[in-house]
């Protein structure tokens, strides 16, 4: 995410990412969003999985997952 000021500090990180999204009839058409990724770099190797359910739209779910991911990675990077 280019809005993250920490991105420039980790530009050489190797990243693997798999995202998924699905409007679920059982949830009244609300969206389930998931993102699973690995970030490897100098002195760190993070595995992160985020699942968000009952989102009113795909865009809202993606925003929620991206926000959670930024919080987690920011916290992890403080420890390195």
Short mmCIF file of C-alpha atoms in Angstrom, two decimals:
data_model
loop_
_atom_site.label_atom_id
_atom_site.label_comp_id
_atom_site.label_asym_id
_atom_site.label_seq_id
_atom_site.Cartn_x
_atom_site.Cartn_y
_atom_site.Cartn_z
CA UNK A 1 0.00 0.00 0.00
CA UNK A 2 1.62 3.24 -1.13
CA UNK A 3 -0.13 5.23 1.64
CA UNK A 4 2.04 3.48 4.25
CA UNK A 5 5.10 5.60 5.08
CA UNK A 6 6.96 2.42 6.12
CA UNK A 7 6.75 1.04 2.55
CA UNK A 8 9.82 2.98 1.44
CA UNK A 9 11.86 1.40 4.24
CA UNK A 10 11.04 -2.10 2.98
CA UNK A 11 11.00 -1.64 -0.80
CA UNK A 12 13.30 -4.65 -1.32
CA UNK A 13 11.05 -7.08 0.58
CA UNK A 14 9.90 -10.21 -1.27
CA UNK A 15 6.10 -10.44 -1.14
CA UNK A 16 3.70 -13.30 -1.90
CA UNK A 17 -0.03 -12.56 -1.76
CA UNK A 18 -3.33 -14.38 -2.29
CA UNK A 19 -6.63 -12.52 -1.95
CA UNK A 20 -10.17 -13.81 -2.16
CA UNK A 21 -13.63 -12.25 -2.05
CA UNK A 22 -17.13 -13.60 -2.28
CA UNK A 23 -20.64 -12.24 -1.77
CA UNK A 24 -22.34 -14.90 0.38
CA UNK A 25 -26.04 -15.64 -0.06
CA UNK A 26 -26.13 -17.21 3.41
CA UNK A 27 -25.04 -13.80 4.78
CA UNK A 28 -27.66 -11.84 2.84
CA UNK A 29 -25.30 -11.04 -0.02
CA UNK A 30 -22.71 -9.47 2.27
CA UNK A 31 -19.08 -9.94 1.33
CA UNK A 32 -16.42 -12.17 2.85
CA UNK A 33 -12.87 -10.97 2.10
CA UNK A 34 -9.59 -12.74 2.87
CA UNK A 35 -5.96 -11.98 2.32
CA UNK A 36 -3.01 -14.24 3.03
CA UNK A 37 0.53 -13.06 2.52
CA UNK A 38 4.17 -13.48 3.28
CA UNK A 39 6.69 -10.66 3.50
CA UNK A 40 10.38 -11.57 3.64
CA UNK A 41 13.20 -9.10 3.99
CA UNK A 42 16.34 -8.25 5.81
CA UNK A 43 15.79 -9.57 9.33
CA UNK A 44 12.10 -10.40 9.05
CA UNK A 45 9.74 -13.04 7.67
CA UNK A 46 6.05 -12.30 8.29
CA UNK A 47 3.11 -14.58 7.54
CA UNK A 48 -0.20 -12.73 7.78
CA UNK A 49 -3.78 -13.91 7.23
CA UNK A 50 -6.83 -11.65 7.56
CA UNK A 51 -10.51 -12.61 7.19
CA UNK A 52 -13.38 -10.13 7.23
CA UNK A 53 -17.04 -11.17 7.04
CA UNK A 54 -20.41 -9.45 6.62
CA UNK A 55 -19.06 -6.46 4.68
CA UNK A 56 -21.70 -4.37 2.86
CA UNK A 57 -19.55 -4.25 -0.30
CA UNK A 58 -16.37 -5.72 -1.72
CA UNK A 59 -14.70 -2.31 -1.47
CA UNK A 60 -15.60 -1.95 2.22
CA UNK A 61 -14.24 -5.43 2.96
CA UNK A 62 -10.99 -4.78 1.11
CA UNK A 63 -10.57 -1.51 2.99
CA UNK A 64 -11.11 -3.32 6.31
CA UNK A 65 -8.58 -6.04 5.45
CA UNK A 66 -5.99 -3.52 4.24
CA UNK A 67 -6.41 -1.47 7.42
CA UNK A 68 -5.96 -4.54 9.64
CA UNK A 69 -2.90 -5.56 7.64
CA UNK A 70 -1.32 -2.12 8.00
CA UNK A 71 -1.85 -2.24 11.77
CA UNK A 72 -0.28 -5.70 12.05
CA UNK A 73 2.72 -4.98 9.84
CA UNK A 74 3.35 -1.65 11.56
CA UNK A 75 3.38 -3.38 14.94
CA UNK A 76 5.63 -6.19 13.69
CA UNK A 77 8.09 -3.73 12.13
CA UNK A 78 8.44 -1.88 15.43
CA UNK A 79 9.90 -5.07 16.87
CA UNK A 80 12.62 -5.36 14.18
#
